[in-house]
Amino acid sequence: MSTNKHAIIRYQTLDKCFRNSGRNYAIEDLVEECNKAIYEYTGKEEGIKKRQLYDDIRFMESEQGWNIELKKEKDGRRVFYKYEDSKFSISNQPLNEIEANQLREALLTLERFKGLPQYNWINALNTRLEASFSLKQKSDVIISFEENEFLKGLEFIPELYSSILYKKVLNVCYKNFKIENSTSIIIYPYYLKQFNMRWFLFGKSDDYETITNLALDRIESIEPVNKNYINSDIDFKEYFEDVIGVTVPNDKVEIIVLEISESLMPYVKTKPIHGSQIIKEVDGRNCLQIKVIPNYELEMLILSHGEKIKVLEPLFLVEKLLDRVNKMKNNY
């Protein structure tokens, strides 16, 4: 099957021409009709040639396509193409097996987002594909995504997603683990982000000037509020650019210098700690430099590598991690 980005447009155009009983189409006519359809869709002159359409017709006639039956009537040097059955249309046919498998690959990726409004639709379509094409799930799992399906708060994702999309103000009952009682927070929701298998809601609260960050597993309930929505012009890709994780302190960007052990070097080269990462050798030592705002997630990341990472700069981060290490040592 052609992977050309206009393939579907061409197949649909050919289908329309083949079932048009009021006109005969030779290959030149089919090329013209397909090019017109492509132009209407893209607004660009991206013409195709006869050779492409001959390949398309062969595919439509194949088992991998739709098994179409064409009547090819010769008139002098010209050959006209029509369906044997004028009532036939590829739009009335079930998906072929190649299309079904391609859809399954896409659905497998989308299934990561359990809890999103689309998930029930994905699950239902998967069932339909299996029934239509006998594409039963293999007993051996061949791919797995890191996720925690038992995480509390996932049930709120559909409502939060919808509230962001349709700009609805929410009253969130939130249980901060540091406070005994739950609190009520009025929030204008802007963004959902997943980090370390947990989901977080970012929005504007009347109680704070800066963006509020709420962990979904600490949300107890959500109710819509009849208030005017306050829009945000924040580019959240840029908002998280200078941090690791989801905590964005109101501090400046620092140059963090780390000494990396030889055994860890291949890992940080292939999986950078941050996009600003620079690796260089200083006095025979492997040093890594990143430019970020120091936060809790950065500290946990450094500590997760144990003795294989040593903070060289800045001094305040060295002292902070040293204090953590000493407290950890006292636990044993």
Coordinates of C-alpha atoms in Angstrom, one line a residue:
M1 CA 0.0 0.0 0.0
S2 CA 1.3 3.4 -0.9
T3 CA 2.4 5.5 2.0
N4 CA 2.0 8.7 0.0
K5 CA 0.2 11.3 2.2
H6 CA -2.5 11.8 -0.5
A7 CA -3.2 8.0 -0.9
I8 CA -6.6 8.2 0.8
I9 CA -7.7 11.2 -1.3
R10 CA -6.7 9.3 -4.5
Y11 CA -8.6 6.1 -3.5
Q12 CA -11.7 8.0 -2.7
T13 CA -11.5 9.9 -5.9
L14 CA -11.0 6.7 -8.0
D15 CA -13.9 5.1 -6.1
K16 CA -16.2 8.0 -7.1
C17 CA -15.1 7.8 -10.7
F18 CA -15.4 4.0 -11.0
R19 CA -19.0 4.1 -9.8
N20 CA -20.1 7.1 -11.9
S21 CA -22.4 5.6 -14.5
G22 CA -22.9 8.9 -16.3
R23 CA -19.3 9.3 -17.5
N24 CA -16.4 7.2 -18.8
Y25 CA -13.0 7.7 -17.4
A26 CA -9.7 6.9 -19.1
I27 CA -6.4 7.0 -17.1
E28 CA -5.8 10.6 -18.2
D29 CA -9.2 11.6 -16.8
L30 CA -8.5 9.8 -13.6
V31 CA -5.2 11.6 -13.2
E32 CA -7.0 14.9 -13.7
E33 CA -9.7 14.1 -11.2
C34 CA -7.2 13.0 -8.6
N35 CA -5.1 16.1 -9.0
K36 CA -8.1 18.3 -8.7
A37 CA -9.1 16.6 -5.5
I38 CA -5.6 16.9 -4.1
Y39 CA -5.5 20.6 -4.9
E40 CA -8.9 21.2 -3.2
Y41 CA -7.5 19.6 -0.1
T42 CA -4.0 21.1 0.0
G43 CA -4.4 24.3 -2.1
K44 CA -1.1 23.3 -3.8
E45 CA -0.2 22.0 -7.2
E46 CA 1.1 18.6 -6.2
G47 CA 0.3 16.6 -9.3
I48 CA 0.7 12.9 -9.7
K49 CA 1.5 10.8 -12.8
K50 CA -0.2 7.8 -14.5
R51 CA 2.3 5.4 -12.9
Q52 CA 1.1 6.3 -9.5
L53 CA -2.6 5.7 -10.4
Y54 CA -1.7 2.3 -12.0
D55 CA -0.2 1.3 -8.7
D56 CA -3.2 2.6 -6.8
I57 CA -5.6 0.6 -9.1
R58 CA -3.5 -2.6 -8.6
F59 CA -3.6 -2.1 -4.8
M60 CA -7.4 -1.6 -4.9
E61 CA -7.8 -4.8 -6.9
S62 CA -5.6 -6.8 -4.5
E63 CA -6.6 -8.7 -1.3
Q64 CA -4.6 -6.2 0.7
G65 CA -6.9 -3.5 -0.7
W66 CA -10.6 -3.9 -1.4
N67 CA -10.7 -6.7 -4.0
I68 CA -12.5 -4.4 -6.4
E69 CA -13.7 -5.8 -9.7
L70 CA -13.1 -3.4 -12.6
K71 CA -14.6 -3.5 -16.0
K72 CA -12.0 -2.2 -18.5
E73 CA -13.6 -1.2 -21.8
K74 CA -11.3 -0.4 -24.7
D75 CA -12.3 2.2 -27.3
G76 CA -9.6 2.6 -29.9
R77 CA -6.4 3.3 -27.9
R78 CA -8.2 4.4 -24.8
V79 CA -9.3 2.2 -21.9
F80 CA -12.2 3.2 -19.7
Y81 CA -12.5 2.0 -16.1
K82 CA -15.7 1.2 -14.2
Y83 CA -16.9 -1.1 -11.5
E84 CA -18.4 -4.3 -12.6
D85 CA -21.1 -3.6 -10.0
S86 CA -22.1 0.1 -10.2
K87 CA -23.5 -0.2 -6.6
F88 CA -20.1 -1.2 -5.2
S89 CA -18.0 1.3 -3.2
I90 CA -14.9 0.9 -1.1
S91 CA -16.8 3.1 1.5
N92 CA -19.2 0.2 2.0
Q93 CA -16.5 -2.3 2.6
P94 CA -15.0 -3.3 5.9
L95 CA -11.4 -2.3 6.6
N96 CA -8.9 -4.5 5.0
E97 CA -6.4 -6.5 7.2
I98 CA -3.5 -4.1 6.6
E99 CA -5.6 -1.1 7.6
A100 CA -6.8 -3.0 10.7
N101 CA -3.3 -3.8 11.8
Q102 CA -2.2 -0.2 11.3
L103 CA -5.1 1.0 13.4
R104 CA -4.2 -1.6 16.1
E105 CA -0.7 -0.2 16.3
A106 CA -2.1 3.3 16.7
L107 CA -4.6 2.2 19.2
L108 CA -2.0 0.4 21.3
T109 CA -0.2 3.8 21.7
L110 CA -3.5 5.6 22.5
E111 CA -4.4 3.0 25.2
R112 CA -1.7 4.5 27.4
F113 CA -4.1 7.3 28.2
K114 CA -6.6 5.3 30.3
G115 CA -9.1 7.6 31.9
L116 CA -9.1 10.1 29.0
P117 CA -12.5 10.7 27.4
Q118 CA -11.3 8.9 24.2
Y119 CA -10.6 5.6 26.0
N120 CA -14.0 4.0 25.9
W121 CA -14.1 4.7 22.1
I122 CA -10.7 3.1 21.7
N123 CA -11.7 0.0 23.6
A124 CA -14.9 -0.4 21.6
L125 CA -13.1 0.0 18.3
N126 CA -10.5 -2.6 19.3
T127 CA -13.3 -5.1 20.0
R128 CA -14.8 -4.3 16.6
L129 CA -11.5 -4.9 14.8
E130 CA -11.0 -8.2 16.5
A131 CA -14.5 -9.3 15.6
S132 CA -14.3 -8.1 12.0
F133 CA -10.9 -9.5 11.1
S134 CA -10.4 -12.3 13.6
L135 CA -7.4 -10.3 15.0
K136 CA -7.4 -11.8 18.4
Q137 CA -5.0 -10.4 20.9
K138 CA -1.8 -12.5 21.1
S139 CA -1.4 -14.3 24.4
D140 CA 2.2 -13.0 24.6
V141 CA 2.5 -9.3 25.5
I142 CA 5.2 -7.8 23.2
I143 CA 5.1 -4.1 24.4
S144 CA 4.5 -2.5 27.7
F145 CA 4.3 1.2 28.8
E146 CA 5.2 2.4 32.3
E147 CA 2.1 3.3 34.1
N148 CA 0.3 2.9 37.4
E149 CA -3.3 1.9 36.6
F150 CA -4.2 1.8 40.4
L151 CA -3.2 5.4 41.0
K152 CA -5.8 7.4 42.8
G153 CA -7.2 10.3 40.9
L154 CA -7.2 8.9 37.4
E155 CA -11.0 9.0 37.4
F156 CA -10.9 12.8 37.4
I157 CA -8.9 13.1 34.1
P158 CA -12.0 13.1 31.8
E159 CA -13.7 16.0 33.7
L160 CA -10.5 18.0 34.1
Y161 CA -9.7 17.5 30.4
S162 CA -13.2 18.7 29.4
S163 CA -12.9 21.7 31.8
I164 CA -9.7 22.8 30.2
L165 CA -11.1 22.3 26.7
Y166 CA -14.3 24.2 27.4
K167 CA -12.9 26.7 29.9
K168 CA -14.8 25.8 33.0
V169 CA -13.9 27.0 36.5
L170 CA -13.7 24.3 39.1
N171 CA -14.0 24.0 42.9
V172 CA -11.5 21.3 43.9
C173 CA -11.6 19.6 47.3
Y174 CA -7.9 18.9 47.9
K175 CA -6.2 16.9 50.6
N176 CA -2.6 18.2 51.1
F177 CA -0.6 15.5 52.9
K178 CA 0.9 18.1 55.1
I179 CA -2.4 19.4 56.4
E180 CA -4.9 17.3 58.4
N181 CA -8.1 18.7 56.8
S182 CA -9.1 19.0 53.1
T183 CA -9.2 22.4 51.6
S184 CA -11.5 23.9 48.9
I185 CA -9.6 25.5 46.0
I186 CA -11.2 27.5 43.2
I187 CA -9.1 26.9 40.1
Y188 CA -9.1 28.0 36.5
P189 CA -7.6 24.8 34.9
Y190 CA -5.1 25.2 32.1
Y191 CA -2.9 22.1 31.7
L192 CA -2.5 18.4 32.6
K193 CA 0.9 16.9 32.8
Q194 CA 2.2 13.4 33.7
F195 CA 5.5 12.9 35.5
N196 CA 6.9 9.8 37.2
M197 CA 3.7 8.0 36.6
R198 CA 1.6 10.6 38.4
W199 CA -0.7 13.2 36.9
F200 CA -0.8 16.9 37.8
L201 CA -3.2 19.8 37.1
F202 CA -1.9 23.3 36.5
G203 CA -4.1 26.3 36.7
K204 CA -4.7 29.7 38.3
S205 CA -6.1 30.0 41.8
D206 CA -7.6 33.2 43.3
D207 CA -5.4 32.5 46.4
Y208 CA -2.1 32.7 44.6
E209 CA -0.4 34.9 42.0
T210 CA 1.6 32.1 40.5
I211 CA 0.4 29.0 38.7
T212 CA -1.0 26.3 41.1
N213 CA 0.1 22.7 40.8
L214 CA -2.3 20.0 42.1
A215 CA -1.5 16.3 42.2
L216 CA -4.5 14.3 41.0
D217 CA -4.0 11.6 43.6
R218 CA -4.7 14.2 46.3
I219 CA -8.0 15.4 44.8
E220 CA -11.1 14.2 46.6
S221 CA -13.8 15.8 44.5
I222 CA -14.5 18.3 41.7
E223 CA -17.5 20.6 41.1
P224 CA -18.0 23.2 38.4
V225 CA -18.3 26.8 39.5
N226 CA -20.4 29.5 37.9
K227 CA -17.6 32.0 37.4
N228 CA -16.1 33.8 34.5
Y229 CA -13.0 31.9 33.2
I230 CA -9.7 33.6 33.3
N231 CA -7.6 32.7 30.3
S232 CA -3.9 32.1 30.3
D233 CA -1.3 33.0 27.7
I234 CA 1.3 30.7 29.2
D235 CA 3.2 28.4 26.8
F236 CA 3.5 25.3 29.0
K237 CA 6.2 23.8 26.9
E238 CA 8.3 26.9 27.7
Y239 CA 7.0 27.0 31.3
F240 CA 8.7 23.6 32.0
E241 CA 11.7 24.2 29.9
D242 CA 14.0 25.2 32.8
V243 CA 13.0 22.5 35.3
I244 CA 13.1 18.7 35.7
G245 CA 9.7 17.4 36.7
V246 CA 6.6 19.5 37.6
T247 CA 7.8 21.9 40.4
V248 CA 8.6 25.3 39.1
P249 CA 10.1 27.4 42.0
N250 CA 10.2 31.2 41.7
D251 CA 14.0 31.1 41.5
K252 CA 16.7 31.8 38.9
V253 CA 18.2 29.3 36.6
E254 CA 21.5 27.8 37.9
I255 CA 24.4 26.1 36.2
I256 CA 24.6 22.7 37.8
V257 CA 27.9 20.8 37.4
L258 CA 27.9 17.1 38.1
E259 CA 30.7 14.6 38.1
I260 CA 29.6 11.4 36.4
S261 CA 31.1 7.9 36.9
E262 CA 32.5 6.1 33.9
S263 CA 29.9 3.3 34.2
L264 CA 27.0 5.9 34.1
M265 CA 28.3 7.9 31.2
P266 CA 26.7 5.8 28.4
Y267 CA 23.3 6.2 30.1
V268 CA 23.4 10.0 30.4
K269 CA 24.7 10.3 26.9
T270 CA 21.8 8.3 25.4
K271 CA 19.2 9.5 27.9
P272 CA 20.1 13.2 28.8
I273 CA 19.2 14.5 32.2
H274 CA 18.0 17.7 30.6
G275 CA 17.9 19.4 27.2
S276 CA 20.6 21.8 28.2
Q277 CA 23.0 19.0 29.0
I278 CA 26.7 19.5 28.0
I279 CA 29.3 16.8 28.7
K280 CA 33.0 17.6 28.9
E281 CA 36.2 16.3 30.6
V282 CA 37.7 18.4 33.3
D283 CA 41.0 17.4 34.9
G284 CA 40.5 13.8 33.9
R285 CA 36.9 13.7 35.3
N286 CA 33.7 13.2 33.4
C287 CA 31.6 16.3 34.0
L288 CA 28.0 17.1 33.0
Q289 CA 26.6 20.6 33.0
I290 CA 22.9 21.5 32.9
K291 CA 21.1 24.9 33.2
V292 CA 17.9 24.5 35.3
I293 CA 16.1 25.9 38.3
P294 CA 16.9 23.6 41.2
N295 CA 13.9 21.8 42.7
Y296 CA 12.9 18.7 44.6
E297 CA 12.7 16.5 41.4
L298 CA 16.3 17.4 40.5
E299 CA 17.5 16.4 44.0
M300 CA 15.7 13.1 43.8
L301 CA 17.1 12.4 40.3
I302 CA 20.6 13.0 41.5
L303 CA 20.2 10.8 44.6
S304 CA 18.6 8.0 42.6
H305 CA 22.0 7.4 40.9
G306 CA 23.7 6.9 44.3
E307 CA 27.5 7.1 44.3
K308 CA 27.6 7.4 40.5
I309 CA 26.8 11.2 40.5
K310 CA 28.5 13.9 42.5
V311 CA 27.4 17.5 42.6
L312 CA 30.3 19.9 42.1
E313 CA 28.4 23.2 41.8
P314 CA 26.7 25.2 43.0
L315 CA 27.7 25.0 46.7
F316 CA 24.2 25.4 48.1
L317 CA 23.0 22.3 46.2
V318 CA 26.1 20.4 47.4
E319 CA 25.3 21.3 51.0
K320 CA 21.6 20.5 50.6
L321 CA 22.3 17.0 49.2
L322 CA 25.0 16.4 51.8
D323 CA 22.3 17.1 54.5
R324 CA 19.9 14.6 52.8
V325 CA 22.7 11.9 52.6
N326 CA 23.5 12.3 56.3
K327 CA 19.9 12.0 57.2
M328 CA 19.6 8.9 55.0
K329 CA 22.7 7.5 56.7
N330 CA 21.1 7.9 60.1
N331 CA 18.3 5.6 59.0
Y332 CA 20.6 2.6 58.9

